[in-house]
Short mmCIF file of C-alpha atoms in Angstrom, two decimals:
data_model
loop_
_atom_site.label_atom_id
_atom_site.label_comp_id
_atom_site.label_asym_id
_atom_site.label_seq_id
_atom_site.Cartn_x
_atom_site.Cartn_y
_atom_site.Cartn_z
CA MET A 1 -39.27 -44.21 12.79
CA PRO A 2 -36.72 -41.80 14.23
CA LEU A 3 -38.02 -38.99 16.36
CA PHE A 4 -35.62 -36.50 14.81
CA ARG A 5 -34.51 -36.22 11.24
CA ARG A 6 -31.18 -34.77 10.24
CA ALA A 7 -31.69 -31.37 8.70
CA ARG A 8 -30.66 -31.10 5.10
CA ARG A 9 -27.81 -28.75 4.38
CA PRO A 10 -28.73 -25.89 2.05
CA PRO A 11 -27.03 -26.01 -1.33
CA PRO A 12 -23.78 -24.01 -1.45
CA LEU A 13 -24.08 -20.52 -2.85
CA ASP A 14 -22.22 -19.66 -5.97
CA PRO A 15 -19.31 -17.28 -5.15
CA ALA A 16 -20.39 -14.94 -7.94
CA THR A 17 -23.85 -14.70 -6.35
CA LEU A 18 -22.28 -13.93 -2.98
CA TYR A 19 -20.24 -11.15 -4.52
CA THR A 20 -23.31 -9.70 -6.24
CA HIS A 21 -24.93 -9.27 -2.82
CA ALA A 22 -21.75 -8.22 -1.01
CA GLN A 23 -20.83 -5.46 -3.43
CA LEU A 24 -24.23 -3.82 -2.88
CA LEU A 25 -23.53 -3.28 0.80
CA PRO A 26 -21.28 -0.19 0.70
CA ALA A 27 -23.33 1.76 -1.85
CA ASP A 28 -26.71 0.73 -0.47
CA LEU A 29 -26.28 1.38 3.25
CA ASP A 30 -26.58 5.16 3.20
CA THR A 31 -29.37 5.09 0.59
CA ARG A 32 -31.53 2.76 2.66
CA ALA A 33 -30.86 4.68 5.87
CA SER A 34 -31.83 7.96 4.21
CA ALA A 35 -35.01 6.50 2.68
CA ALA A 36 -36.04 5.11 6.06
CA HIS A 37 -35.25 8.43 7.80
CA LEU A 38 -32.65 6.72 9.98
CA PRO A 39 -29.44 8.28 11.31
CA PRO A 40 -26.41 8.10 9.01
CA VAL A 41 -24.64 4.75 8.88
CA PRO A 42 -21.55 4.70 11.14
CA PRO A 43 -18.33 5.04 9.12
CA LEU A 44 -16.85 1.87 10.58
CA LEU A 45 -19.86 -0.16 9.44
CA ARG A 46 -19.52 1.26 5.93
CA GLY A 47 -15.83 0.40 6.00
CA ARG A 48 -16.51 -3.17 7.03
CA ALA A 49 -19.04 -3.45 4.23
CA LEU A 50 -16.36 -2.36 1.74
CA ILE A 51 -13.93 -4.98 3.07
CA THR A 52 -16.64 -7.66 2.89
CA ALA A 53 -17.37 -6.79 -0.72
CA ALA A 54 -13.68 -6.86 -1.64
CA ARG A 55 -13.23 -10.34 -0.18
CA PHE A 56 -15.44 -11.73 -2.93
CA SER A 57 -13.69 -9.77 -5.67
CA ALA A 58 -12.10 -12.83 -7.27
CA HIS A 59 -15.58 -13.75 -8.55
CA ALA A 60 -16.67 -10.26 -9.66
CA ASP A 61 -17.62 -9.31 -13.17
CA ALA A 62 -16.51 -6.04 -14.73
CA LEU A 63 -19.65 -4.11 -13.73
CA ALA A 64 -19.52 -5.21 -10.11
CA THR A 65 -15.80 -4.38 -9.89
CA ALA A 66 -16.39 -0.89 -11.29
CA ASP A 67 -19.25 -0.30 -8.81
CA THR A 68 -17.08 -1.36 -5.87
CA LEU A 69 -14.21 0.82 -7.06
CA ARG A 70 -16.54 3.82 -7.17
CA ALA A 71 -17.68 3.13 -3.60
CA ILE A 72 -14.05 2.80 -2.45
CA HIS A 73 -13.07 6.01 -4.25
CA HIS A 74 -15.92 7.87 -2.59
CA ALA A 75 -14.90 6.58 0.84
CA LEU A 76 -11.22 7.48 0.33
CA GLU A 77 -12.12 11.08 -0.47
CA GLU A 78 -14.76 11.48 2.20
CA ASP A 79 -13.78 13.84 5.00
CA PRO A 80 -16.89 15.23 6.69
CA PRO A 81 -16.42 17.95 9.31
CA ARG A 82 -16.15 16.77 12.90
CA PRO A 83 -19.43 17.55 14.72
CA ALA A 84 -19.28 19.94 17.66
CA GLY A 85 -18.60 18.15 20.91
CA THR A 86 -16.95 15.14 19.26
CA PRO A 87 -14.11 13.85 21.49
CA THR A 88 -10.59 14.21 20.20
CA GLY A 89 -8.82 11.29 18.57
CA THR A 90 -8.90 9.65 15.18
CA PRO A 91 -11.87 11.08 13.23
CA PRO A 92 -14.47 8.53 12.11
CA SER A 93 -13.84 9.40 8.46
CA LEU A 94 -10.21 8.31 8.85
CA HIS A 95 -11.34 4.87 10.05
CA LEU A 96 -13.54 4.65 6.95
CA ARG A 97 -10.64 5.65 4.69
CA PHE A 98 -8.35 2.99 6.17
CA CYS A 99 -11.07 0.37 5.65
CA ALA A 100 -11.43 1.59 2.08
CA ALA A 101 -7.66 1.30 1.59
CA ARG A 102 -7.67 -2.28 2.85
CA ALA A 103 -10.60 -3.12 0.57
CA LEU A 104 -8.81 -1.50 -2.37
CA GLY A 105 -5.70 -3.57 -1.73
CA GLN A 106 -7.76 -6.76 -1.79
CA LEU A 107 -9.65 -5.70 -4.90
CA ALA A 108 -6.50 -4.71 -6.79
CA ALA A 109 -4.79 -7.98 -5.86
CA HIS A 110 -7.61 -10.36 -6.78
CA ALA A 111 -10.21 -8.81 -9.11
CA PRO A 112 -9.99 -10.48 -12.53
CA ASN A 113 -11.99 -7.78 -14.35
CA TRP A 114 -10.08 -4.63 -13.49
CA PRO A 115 -11.12 -1.61 -15.59
CA ALA A 116 -8.50 -0.23 -17.94
CA ASP A 117 -8.51 3.21 -16.31
CA GLY A 118 -9.34 2.19 -12.77
CA ALA A 119 -6.03 2.86 -11.02
CA GLY A 120 -4.72 6.33 -11.78
CA ALA A 121 -7.54 8.34 -10.16
CA LEU A 122 -7.25 6.37 -6.91
CA LEU A 123 -3.55 7.10 -6.38
CA PRO A 124 -3.87 10.68 -5.01
CA PRO A 125 -6.37 9.98 -2.18
CA LEU A 126 -4.47 6.83 -1.21
CA ALA A 127 -1.14 8.70 -1.11
CA GLU A 128 -2.81 11.42 0.96
CA LEU A 129 -3.95 8.76 3.42
CA LEU A 130 -0.39 7.44 3.66
CA GLY A 131 0.82 10.89 4.67
CA ALA A 132 -2.07 11.47 7.10
CA THR A 133 -1.02 8.82 9.61
CA SER A 134 1.96 8.38 11.87
CA SER A 135 1.02 4.93 13.16
CA VAL A 136 2.82 1.87 11.87
CA ASP A 137 -0.43 -0.01 11.25
CA GLY A 138 -1.89 2.88 9.29
CA CYS A 139 1.24 3.29 7.18
CA LEU A 140 1.26 -0.44 6.47
CA ILE A 141 -2.38 -0.53 5.32
CA ALA A 142 -1.90 2.47 3.03
CA ALA A 143 1.47 1.30 1.67
CA GLU A 144 0.22 -2.22 0.90
CA ALA A 145 -2.83 -0.79 -0.87
CA LEU A 146 -0.61 1.57 -2.86
CA SER A 147 1.65 -1.30 -3.84
CA ALA A 148 -1.29 -3.40 -5.05
CA LEU A 149 -2.80 -0.43 -6.89
CA LEU A 150 0.49 0.49 -8.59
CA GLY A 151 0.64 -3.09 -9.80
CA ARG A 152 -2.55 -2.35 -11.75
CA CYS A 153 -1.28 0.94 -13.19
CA THR A 154 -0.19 1.19 -16.78
CA ASP A 155 3.33 2.42 -17.52
CA ALA A 156 1.88 5.78 -18.52
CA GLU A 157 -0.03 6.10 -15.22
CA ALA A 158 3.08 5.14 -13.23
CA ALA A 159 5.22 7.67 -15.13
CA ALA A 160 2.65 10.42 -14.54
CA ALA A 161 2.43 9.65 -10.81
CA GLU A 162 6.18 9.35 -10.12
CA PRO A 163 7.03 13.10 -9.75
CA TRP A 164 4.56 13.68 -6.90
CA LEU A 165 4.31 10.15 -5.46
CA CYS A 166 8.03 9.44 -5.00
CA PRO A 167 8.57 12.30 -2.47
CA ARG A 168 5.60 11.08 -0.41
CA LEU A 169 6.95 7.54 -0.34
CA LEU A 170 10.34 8.85 0.78
CA GLN A 171 8.67 10.87 3.55
CA SER A 172 6.88 7.76 4.78
CA TRP A 173 10.15 5.81 4.74
CA ALA A 174 11.83 8.59 6.75
CA ALA A 175 8.95 8.52 9.26
CA THR A 176 9.18 4.73 9.80
CA PRO A 177 12.86 3.87 9.15
CA ASP A 178 13.02 0.98 11.63
CA GLU A 179 9.82 -0.79 10.53
CA PRO A 180 10.87 -3.48 8.04
CA ILE A 181 7.31 -4.53 7.16
CA VAL A 182 6.31 -0.98 6.20
CA ALA A 183 9.63 -0.51 4.38
CA SER A 184 9.03 -3.69 2.39
CA ALA A 185 5.65 -2.40 1.21
CA LEU A 186 7.22 0.94 0.28
CA VAL A 187 9.97 -0.84 -1.65
CA ASP A 188 7.27 -2.67 -3.62
CA CYS A 189 5.74 0.73 -4.46
CA PHE A 190 9.10 1.99 -5.75
CA LYS A 191 9.53 -1.19 -7.79
CA SER A 192 6.15 -0.67 -9.44
CA LEU A 193 7.05 2.92 -10.28
CA GLY A 194 10.37 1.71 -11.70
CA ARG A 195 8.63 -0.54 -14.22
CA SER A 196 8.10 2.48 -16.41
CA GLU A 197 11.19 3.38 -18.42
CA ALA A 198 9.97 6.98 -18.58
CA ALA A 199 9.92 7.20 -14.77
CA ARG A 200 13.03 5.16 -13.98
CA SER A 201 15.60 7.90 -14.56
CA ARG A 202 13.69 10.43 -12.44
CA LEU A 203 13.10 7.81 -9.79
CA ALA A 204 16.82 7.00 -9.58
CA THR A 205 17.67 10.70 -9.34
CA ALA A 206 15.34 10.99 -6.33
CA LEU A 207 16.37 7.73 -4.64
CA VAL A 208 20.17 7.89 -4.88
CA PRO A 209 20.53 10.89 -2.48
CA ALA A 210 18.33 9.14 0.10
CA ILE A 211 20.31 5.91 -0.26
CA CYS A 212 23.54 7.91 0.08
CA GLN A 213 22.29 9.51 3.27
CA VAL A 214 21.46 6.13 4.82
CA ALA A 215 24.83 4.70 3.78
CA THR A 216 26.64 7.73 5.21
CA LEU A 217 24.88 7.30 8.55
CA ALA A 218 25.87 3.64 8.57
CA GLN A 219 29.46 4.64 7.78
CA ALA A 220 29.50 7.10 10.68
CA SER A 221 28.01 4.53 13.03
CA LEU A 222 30.65 1.98 12.05
CA ALA A 223 33.38 4.53 12.67
CA GLY A 224 31.96 4.99 16.17
CA GLY A 225 31.68 1.29 16.90
CA GLY A 226 28.05 0.83 15.78
CA VAL A 227 26.34 -1.79 13.60
CA GLY A 228 28.58 -4.81 14.11
CA GLY A 229 30.01 -3.55 17.38
CA GLY A 230 27.01 -2.12 19.24
CA GLY A 231 26.21 1.58 19.47
CA GLY A 232 22.47 1.19 18.96
CA TYR A 233 22.46 1.47 15.16
CA SER A 234 19.61 -0.30 13.38
CA TYR A 235 20.21 -2.41 10.29
CA ALA A 236 16.69 -1.75 8.95
CA PRO A 237 17.29 1.53 7.03
CA LEU A 238 20.45 0.21 5.42
CA ASP A 239 18.73 -3.03 4.44
CA THR A 240 15.91 -1.07 2.77
CA ALA A 241 18.39 1.23 1.03
CA LEU A 242 20.35 -1.70 -0.40
CA GLU A 243 17.12 -3.35 -1.58
CA LEU A 244 16.12 -0.14 -3.38
CA LEU A 245 19.59 0.14 -4.91
CA ASN A 246 19.42 -3.42 -6.15
CA ALA A 247 15.82 -3.30 -7.38
CA ILE A 248 15.80 0.09 -9.12
CA LEU A 249 19.38 0.59 -10.28
CA LEU A 250 21.37 -2.62 -10.41
CA ARG A 251 18.74 -4.94 -11.89
CA ARG A 252 16.81 -2.65 -14.22
CA TRP A 253 19.15 0.13 -15.25
CA PRO A 254 19.74 0.08 -19.03
CA PRO A 255 23.46 -0.31 -19.86
CA SER A 256 23.15 2.35 -22.57
CA ILE A 257 22.11 5.09 -20.09
CA GLN A 258 24.60 6.84 -17.82
CA PRO A 259 23.71 6.29 -14.14
CA PRO A 260 23.30 9.26 -11.79
CA PRO A 261 26.72 10.84 -11.02
CA LEU A 262 26.14 10.57 -7.28
CA LEU A 263 26.01 6.79 -7.62
CA GLU A 264 29.63 6.34 -8.68
CA GLY A 265 31.06 9.49 -7.09
CA SER A 266 29.66 9.10 -3.56
CA LEU A 267 27.52 6.03 -2.98
CA LEU A 268 29.88 3.39 -4.34
CA PRO A 269 32.92 4.53 -2.25
CA THR A 270 30.73 4.68 0.87
CA LEU A 271 29.39 1.17 0.30
CA LEU A 272 32.89 -0.19 -0.28
CA ASP A 273 33.91 1.35 3.03
CA ILE A 274 31.04 -0.08 5.10
CA VAL A 275 30.88 -3.59 3.60
CA PRO A 276 33.77 -4.95 5.72
CA GLY A 277 32.14 -3.56 8.86
CA ILE A 278 28.67 -4.95 8.30
CA THR A 279 29.98 -8.37 7.29
CA ARG A 280 32.38 -8.67 10.22
CA PRO A 281 31.11 -11.11 12.87
CA PRO A 282 30.17 -9.51 16.19
CA PRO A 283 32.69 -9.64 19.01
CA PRO A 284 32.34 -12.49 21.51
CA PRO A 285 30.35 -11.66 24.65
#
């Protein structure tokens, strides 16, 4: 008879059961702490609870998804005053909001039971978070969450958000012009806004001047020996501008609608001028 017996492995838990427990974490932490007369739960712990819940979102039913969305919405809008004597730096509530944004991105990408009206109300606090940070990591988290959330928006929600959201996206692009990963997430946001025919014309009117500005800077740099010939010019803004031009205007623009006048009158001649320079091989060392 063996002295030791191999322990039996517990049966695997059903993913839906795991999610049922995980999605209780964010909403239940503060309630339990208050009932037990404990100090408030640290914001970072609440944020990690939100992310944990969102990781099981692929197995969530409609009720659990709605509960988690409410907890995320509450965290995104939470901005308690900084207590006296708190050291300077990133406020704890901002850490919580970034965790909530990451959880929202996961939930929007994977939840099968997304509520019909669950996206539009979350756009403003998420866009505010995007404008509240100057760090590349923070911009990336907020932009990726916005992109995933816009993918859940209806055409009507996207059209309603375009007038105020497009300028904020352009500001974020201007703040991080040489960060291709952030720019890629922002381009995905613009693409989602451009799905709506009602928003596409306004979106093009806002984007073409920005694309023209980037192309003009590239033209000036080429004239001074930049891009292909040195001069410290970065390809990243021009690459993003051309992707936006292709995604919003060239692929989706209806042939029956006149394009923005600036497109043919200014942007096209500038592009024709810089194409030979950016396609020319670099000089030998």
